[in-house]
Structure formats: structure tokens, C-alpha cells
Tab-separated table of C-alpha atoms in Angstrom:
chain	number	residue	atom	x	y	z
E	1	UNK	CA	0.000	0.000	0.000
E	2	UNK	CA	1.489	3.005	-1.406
E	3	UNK	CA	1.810	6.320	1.108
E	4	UNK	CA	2.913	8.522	-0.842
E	5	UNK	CA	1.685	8.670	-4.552
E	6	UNK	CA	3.126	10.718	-7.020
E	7	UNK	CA	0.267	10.507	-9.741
E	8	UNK	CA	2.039	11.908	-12.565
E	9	UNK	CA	4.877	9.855	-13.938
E	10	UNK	CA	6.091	12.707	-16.050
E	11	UNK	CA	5.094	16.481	-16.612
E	12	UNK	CA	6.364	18.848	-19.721
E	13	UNK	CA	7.089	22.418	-19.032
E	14	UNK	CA	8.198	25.658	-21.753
E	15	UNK	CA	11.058	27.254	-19.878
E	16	UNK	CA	10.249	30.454	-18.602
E	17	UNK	CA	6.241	28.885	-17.125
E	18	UNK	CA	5.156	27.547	-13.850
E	19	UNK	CA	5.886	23.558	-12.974
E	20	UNK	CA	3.603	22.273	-10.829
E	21	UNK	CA	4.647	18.594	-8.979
E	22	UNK	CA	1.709	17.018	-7.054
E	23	UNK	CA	2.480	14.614	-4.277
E	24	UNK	CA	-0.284	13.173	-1.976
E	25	UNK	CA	0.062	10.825	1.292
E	26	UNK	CA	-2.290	8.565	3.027
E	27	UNK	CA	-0.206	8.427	6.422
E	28	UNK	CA	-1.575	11.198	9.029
E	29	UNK	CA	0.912	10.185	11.213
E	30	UNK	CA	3.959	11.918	8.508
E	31	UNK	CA	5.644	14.877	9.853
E	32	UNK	CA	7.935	16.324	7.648
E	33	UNK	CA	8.596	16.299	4.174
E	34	UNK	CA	11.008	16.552	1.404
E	35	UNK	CA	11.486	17.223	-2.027
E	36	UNK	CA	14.554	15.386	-3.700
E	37	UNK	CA	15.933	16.178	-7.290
E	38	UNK	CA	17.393	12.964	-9.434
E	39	UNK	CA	19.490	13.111	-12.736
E	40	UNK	CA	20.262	10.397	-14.501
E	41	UNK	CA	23.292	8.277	-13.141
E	42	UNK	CA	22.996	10.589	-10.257
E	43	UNK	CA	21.783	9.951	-6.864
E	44	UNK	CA	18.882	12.621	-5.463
E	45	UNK	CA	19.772	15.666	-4.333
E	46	UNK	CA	17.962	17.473	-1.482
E	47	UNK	CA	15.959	20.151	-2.629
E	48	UNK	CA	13.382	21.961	0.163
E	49	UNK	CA	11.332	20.483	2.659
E	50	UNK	CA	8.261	21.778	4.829
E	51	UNK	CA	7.372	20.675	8.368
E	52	UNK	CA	3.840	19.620	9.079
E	53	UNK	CA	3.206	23.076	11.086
E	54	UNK	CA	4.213	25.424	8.630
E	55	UNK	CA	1.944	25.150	5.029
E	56	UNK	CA	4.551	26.835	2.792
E	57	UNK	CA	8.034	27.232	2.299
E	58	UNK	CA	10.048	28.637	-0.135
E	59	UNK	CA	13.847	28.967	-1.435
E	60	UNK	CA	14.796	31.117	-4.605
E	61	UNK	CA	12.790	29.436	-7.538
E	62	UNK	CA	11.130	26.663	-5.322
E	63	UNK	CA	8.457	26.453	-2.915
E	64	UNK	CA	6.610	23.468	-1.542
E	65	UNK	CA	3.170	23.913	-0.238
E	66	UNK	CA	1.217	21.381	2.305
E	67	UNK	CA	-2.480	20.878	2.329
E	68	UNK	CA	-2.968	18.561	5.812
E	69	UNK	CA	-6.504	18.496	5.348
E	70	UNK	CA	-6.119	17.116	2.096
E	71	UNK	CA	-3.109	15.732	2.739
E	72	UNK	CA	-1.316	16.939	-0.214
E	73	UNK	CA	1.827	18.675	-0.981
E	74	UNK	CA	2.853	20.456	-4.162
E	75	UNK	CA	6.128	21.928	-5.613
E	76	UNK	CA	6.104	24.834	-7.939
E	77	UNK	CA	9.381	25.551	-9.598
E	78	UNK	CA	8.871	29.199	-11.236
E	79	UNK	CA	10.508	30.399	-13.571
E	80	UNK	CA	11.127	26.444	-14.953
E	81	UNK	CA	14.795	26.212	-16.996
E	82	UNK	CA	16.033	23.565	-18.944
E	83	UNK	CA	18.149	22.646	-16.298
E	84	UNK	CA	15.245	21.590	-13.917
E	85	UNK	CA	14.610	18.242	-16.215
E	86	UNK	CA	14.916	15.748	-13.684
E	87	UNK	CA	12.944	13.184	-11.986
E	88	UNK	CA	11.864	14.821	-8.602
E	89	UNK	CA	10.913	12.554	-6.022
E	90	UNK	CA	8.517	13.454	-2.796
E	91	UNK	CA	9.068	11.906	0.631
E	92	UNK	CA	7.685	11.547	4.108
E	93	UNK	CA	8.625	11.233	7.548
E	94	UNK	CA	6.503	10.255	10.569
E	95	UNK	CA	7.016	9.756	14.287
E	96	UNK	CA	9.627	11.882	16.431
E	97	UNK	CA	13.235	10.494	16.442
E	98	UNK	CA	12.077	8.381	13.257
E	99	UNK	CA	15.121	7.590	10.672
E	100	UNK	CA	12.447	6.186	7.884
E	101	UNK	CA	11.739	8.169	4.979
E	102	UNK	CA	8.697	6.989	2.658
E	103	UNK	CA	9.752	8.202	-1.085
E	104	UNK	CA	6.936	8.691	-3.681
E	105	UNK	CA	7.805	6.833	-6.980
E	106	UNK	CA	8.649	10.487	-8.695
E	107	UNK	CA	7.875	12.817	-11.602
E	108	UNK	CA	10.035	12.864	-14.385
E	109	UNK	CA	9.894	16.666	-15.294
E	110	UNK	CA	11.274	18.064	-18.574
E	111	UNK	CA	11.594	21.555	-19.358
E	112	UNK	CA	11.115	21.994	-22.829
E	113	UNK	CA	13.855	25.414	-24.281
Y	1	UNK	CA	35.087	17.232	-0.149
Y	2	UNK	CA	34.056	14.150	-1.991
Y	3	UNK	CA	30.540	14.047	-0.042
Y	4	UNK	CA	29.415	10.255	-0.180
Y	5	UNK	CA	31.311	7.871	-2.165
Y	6	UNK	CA	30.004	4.226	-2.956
Y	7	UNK	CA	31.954	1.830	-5.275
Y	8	UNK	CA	31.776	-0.476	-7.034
Y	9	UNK	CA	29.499	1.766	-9.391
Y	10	UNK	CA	28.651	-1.357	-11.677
Y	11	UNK	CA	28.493	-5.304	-10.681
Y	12	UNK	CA	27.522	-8.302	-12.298
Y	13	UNK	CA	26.565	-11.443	-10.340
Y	14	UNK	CA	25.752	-14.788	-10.576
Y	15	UNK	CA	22.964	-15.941	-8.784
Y	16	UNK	CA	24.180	-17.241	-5.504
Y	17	UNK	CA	27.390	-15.200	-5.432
Y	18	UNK	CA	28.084	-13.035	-2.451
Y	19	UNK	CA	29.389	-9.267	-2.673
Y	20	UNK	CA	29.769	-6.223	-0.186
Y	21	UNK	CA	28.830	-2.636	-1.546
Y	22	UNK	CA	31.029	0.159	0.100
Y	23	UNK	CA	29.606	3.404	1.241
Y	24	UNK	CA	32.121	6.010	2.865
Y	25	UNK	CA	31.131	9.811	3.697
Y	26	UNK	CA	33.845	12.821	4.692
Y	27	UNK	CA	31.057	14.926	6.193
Y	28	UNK	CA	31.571	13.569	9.730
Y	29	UNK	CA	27.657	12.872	9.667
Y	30	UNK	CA	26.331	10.130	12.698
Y	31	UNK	CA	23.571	8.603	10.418
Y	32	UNK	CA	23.646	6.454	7.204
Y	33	UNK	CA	21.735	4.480	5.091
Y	34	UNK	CA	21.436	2.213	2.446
Y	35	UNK	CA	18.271	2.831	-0.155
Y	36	UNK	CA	17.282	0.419	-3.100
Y	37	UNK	CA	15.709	1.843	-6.312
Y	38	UNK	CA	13.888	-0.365	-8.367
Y	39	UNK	CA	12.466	0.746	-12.220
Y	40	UNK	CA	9.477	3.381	-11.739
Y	41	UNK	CA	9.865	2.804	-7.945
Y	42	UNK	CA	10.881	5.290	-5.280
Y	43	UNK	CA	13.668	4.686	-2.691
Y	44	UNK	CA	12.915	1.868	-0.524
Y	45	UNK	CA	15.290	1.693	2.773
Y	46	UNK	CA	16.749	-1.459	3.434
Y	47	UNK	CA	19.341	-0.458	6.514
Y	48	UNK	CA	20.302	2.372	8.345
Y	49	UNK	CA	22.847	2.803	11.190
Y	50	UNK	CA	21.774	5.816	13.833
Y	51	UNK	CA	24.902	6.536	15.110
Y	52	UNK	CA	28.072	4.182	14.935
Y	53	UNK	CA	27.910	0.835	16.255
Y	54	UNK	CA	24.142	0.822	15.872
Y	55	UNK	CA	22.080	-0.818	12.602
Y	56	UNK	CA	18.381	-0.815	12.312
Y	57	UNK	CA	16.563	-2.134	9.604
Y	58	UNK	CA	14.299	-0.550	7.566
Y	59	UNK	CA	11.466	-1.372	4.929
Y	60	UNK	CA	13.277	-4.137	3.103
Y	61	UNK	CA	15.948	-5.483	5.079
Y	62	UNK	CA	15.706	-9.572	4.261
Y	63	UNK	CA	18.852	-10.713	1.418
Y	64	UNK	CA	20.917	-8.279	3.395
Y	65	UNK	CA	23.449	-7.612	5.964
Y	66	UNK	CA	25.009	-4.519	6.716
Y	67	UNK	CA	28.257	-3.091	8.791
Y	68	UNK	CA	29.124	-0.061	10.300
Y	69	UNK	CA	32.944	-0.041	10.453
Y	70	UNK	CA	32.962	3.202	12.255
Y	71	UNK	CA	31.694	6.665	11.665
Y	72	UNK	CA	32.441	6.825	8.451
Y	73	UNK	CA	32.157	3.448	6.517
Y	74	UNK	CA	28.793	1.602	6.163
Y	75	UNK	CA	28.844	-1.524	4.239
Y	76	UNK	CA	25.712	-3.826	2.645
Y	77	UNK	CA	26.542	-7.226	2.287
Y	78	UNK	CA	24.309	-9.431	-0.221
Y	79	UNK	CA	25.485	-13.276	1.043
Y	80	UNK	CA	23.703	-15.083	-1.935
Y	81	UNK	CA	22.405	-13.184	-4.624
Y	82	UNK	CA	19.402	-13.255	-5.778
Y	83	UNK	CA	17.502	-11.837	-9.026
Y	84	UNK	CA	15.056	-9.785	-7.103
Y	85	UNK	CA	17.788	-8.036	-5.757
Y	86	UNK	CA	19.100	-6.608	-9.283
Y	87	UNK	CA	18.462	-2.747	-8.640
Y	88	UNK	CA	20.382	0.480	-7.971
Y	89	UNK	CA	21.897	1.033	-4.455
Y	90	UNK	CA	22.031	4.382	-3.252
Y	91	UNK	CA	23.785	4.981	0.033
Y	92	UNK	CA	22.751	8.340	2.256
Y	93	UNK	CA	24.141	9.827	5.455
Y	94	UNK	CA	23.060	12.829	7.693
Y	95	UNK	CA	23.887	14.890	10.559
Y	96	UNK	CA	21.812	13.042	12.951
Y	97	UNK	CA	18.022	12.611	12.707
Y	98	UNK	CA	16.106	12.349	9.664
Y	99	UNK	CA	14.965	15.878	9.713
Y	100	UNK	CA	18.192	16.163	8.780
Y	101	UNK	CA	19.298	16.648	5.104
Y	102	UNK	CA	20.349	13.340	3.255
Y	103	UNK	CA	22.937	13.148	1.152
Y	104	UNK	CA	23.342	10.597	-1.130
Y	105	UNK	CA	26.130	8.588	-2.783
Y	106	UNK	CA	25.713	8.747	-6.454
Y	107	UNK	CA	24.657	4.928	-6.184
Y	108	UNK	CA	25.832	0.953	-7.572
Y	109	UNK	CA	24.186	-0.582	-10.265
Y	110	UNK	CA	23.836	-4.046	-9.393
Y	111	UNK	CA	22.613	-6.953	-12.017
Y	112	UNK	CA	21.832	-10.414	-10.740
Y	113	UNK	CA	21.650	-13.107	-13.655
């Protein structure tokens, strides 16, 4: 049982525009959450992340956004460059002292020049 | 600064044949981990290690072993390989708990025929 779902496998942007990743959990219990950046041949790379009390966060081009009623999270990425084409992964945390993240099976994004 | 470092980058196996994956990290972190990746999957956790001399396991820890040889070196042992377990290792380490940043080793491709 999936508990964090990515729906959208992949996502194409025009550079300059507004990317929009989706992420959605089941687990009420999650805490804190991340956003990690993949390239190919590369491991992830920490991007942001947003605590459960806070419902935004942002840093330069990025901000994440949490819905806990809905239980969704979104990144927007504005303005989007060519050199944001990457699979971007969500993950979750839950409980305090916890070392387990739950990953999301990601979004390939490409940013189209 | 090399971050995390994790060779071999590519193996080939037999099943049945053993083989240790090396993970090292220069940022003088307490925690690390060792992730799987399997195709259109997100990161599953197989082992972490708190602090040194402590392992845990995580989501899918059965196939494995793991070491932590001291604060810096944490190994994953595969003692008879096994298909299933042809994926992409990723190790991680942090500063201490997950809230933490991860940072992640830029991972071993492992095939198991």
C-alpha cells in the first residue's frame, strides 16, 4: 500500500512557465517532508522540505506547499529552466526520532527550451 | 570534499554469489543508510545505522546484511544473490536525525543473472 503517490509519472514544461509537482500521502501520522531532485546516473539531491506546522516554504525558484486536510503537498518551480529536467521525487517522515523516509515513486519533469 | 562515495558503481553477479557494496562519507555525519531503487519505484530503505555501532533495519531489510565499520564506513553485504535483488543502491548519510538533510552517494548498479 502506497503512502505517498506521485500521480504523474512525467510532466512537460516551456522554460520560462510555472511547474507544478503534485504529491499526496495517506499516512496522518507523517511529519515532515522533502522534495529530492534525481538526474540520470545521479543519486537525489535534497531540494526543500516543509514541516507539518508550517503550510509553505520557499527557497529562490522553489516552494513546496502542504495541504494537511487534504493531505497533499505540491512543488512549484517558477521560472522552470532547462536545467530543472529531472525526476523529482517526494518523501515523508513520521514519528519523532524516526530515521524512515517513505519516497513517492517520482515525476520525471522536462523543461522543454 | 568528496561528499558520499560508494563503489563499485557497476556489478555483475551470478545468482548465488556473495558481494559487499562500500559506502564512505567525509562529512563527519552520525547517520547512514542504504536505499534500493527499483524501475518506476521510489527509494525503498533497506538499513540504516543511527549513530556508529548501531544498525536498524528498515522497509526491506531480508537478502541483506550490513556493517558499520565506524563513523564513516557503512557496508551492505548481499550473502547469496538473488535476481530480485538486481536494482540500484544508493547509500545516504546525515547529521543526525532524519529531519536532517540526506545526502546521497551517487549509487551501484547491481545486475543479478
Amino acid at each position: 500500500d502506497q503512502q505517498v503517490k506521485q500521480n504523474s509519472p512525467s510532466l512537460s514544461v516551456q522554460e520560462g512557465r510555472i511547474s507544478i509537482l503534485n504529491c499526496d500521502y495517506t499516512n496522518s501520522m507523517f511529519d515532515y517532508f522533502l522534495w529530492y531532485k534525481k538526474y540520470p546516473a545521479e543519486g537525489p539531491t535534497f531540494l526543500i522540505s516543509i514541516s507539518s506546522i508550517k503550510d509553505k516554504n520557499e527557497d529562490g525558484r522553489f516552494t513546496v506547499f502542504l495541504n494537511k486536510s487534504a493531505k497533499h503537498l505540491s512543488l512549484h518551480i517558477v521560472p522552470s529552466q532547462p536545467g530543472d529536467s529531472a525526476v523529482y521525487f517526494c518523501a515523508a517522515k513520521w514519528g519523532a526520532g524516526s530515521y524512515q523516509l517513505t519516497f513517492g515513486k517520482g515525476t520525471k519533469l522536462s523543461v522543454i527550451p | 570534499n568528496a561528499g558520499v562515495t560508494q563503489t563499485p558503481k557497476f556489478q555483475v553477479l551470478k545468482t548465488g554469489q556473495s558481494m559487499t557494496l562500500q559506502c564512505a562519507q567525509d562529512m563527519n555525519h552520525n547517520s547512514m543508510y542504504w536505499y534500493r531503487q527499483d524501475p518506476g519505484m521510489g527509494l525503498r530503505l533497506i538499513y540504516y545505522s543511527a549513530s556508529e555501532g548501531t544498525t536498524d533495519k528498515g522497509e526491506v531489510p531480508n537478502g541483506y546484511n550490513v556493517s558499520r565499520l565506524n563513523k564513516r564506513e557503512f557496508s551492505l553485504r548481499l550473502e547469496s544473490a538473488a535476481p530480485s535483488q538486481t536494482s540500484v543502491y544508493f547509500c545516504a548519510s546525515s547529521e543526525s536525525r532524519i529531519q536532517e538533510t540526506q545526502y546521497f552517494g551517487p549509487g551501484t548498479r547491481l545486475l543479478v543473472l
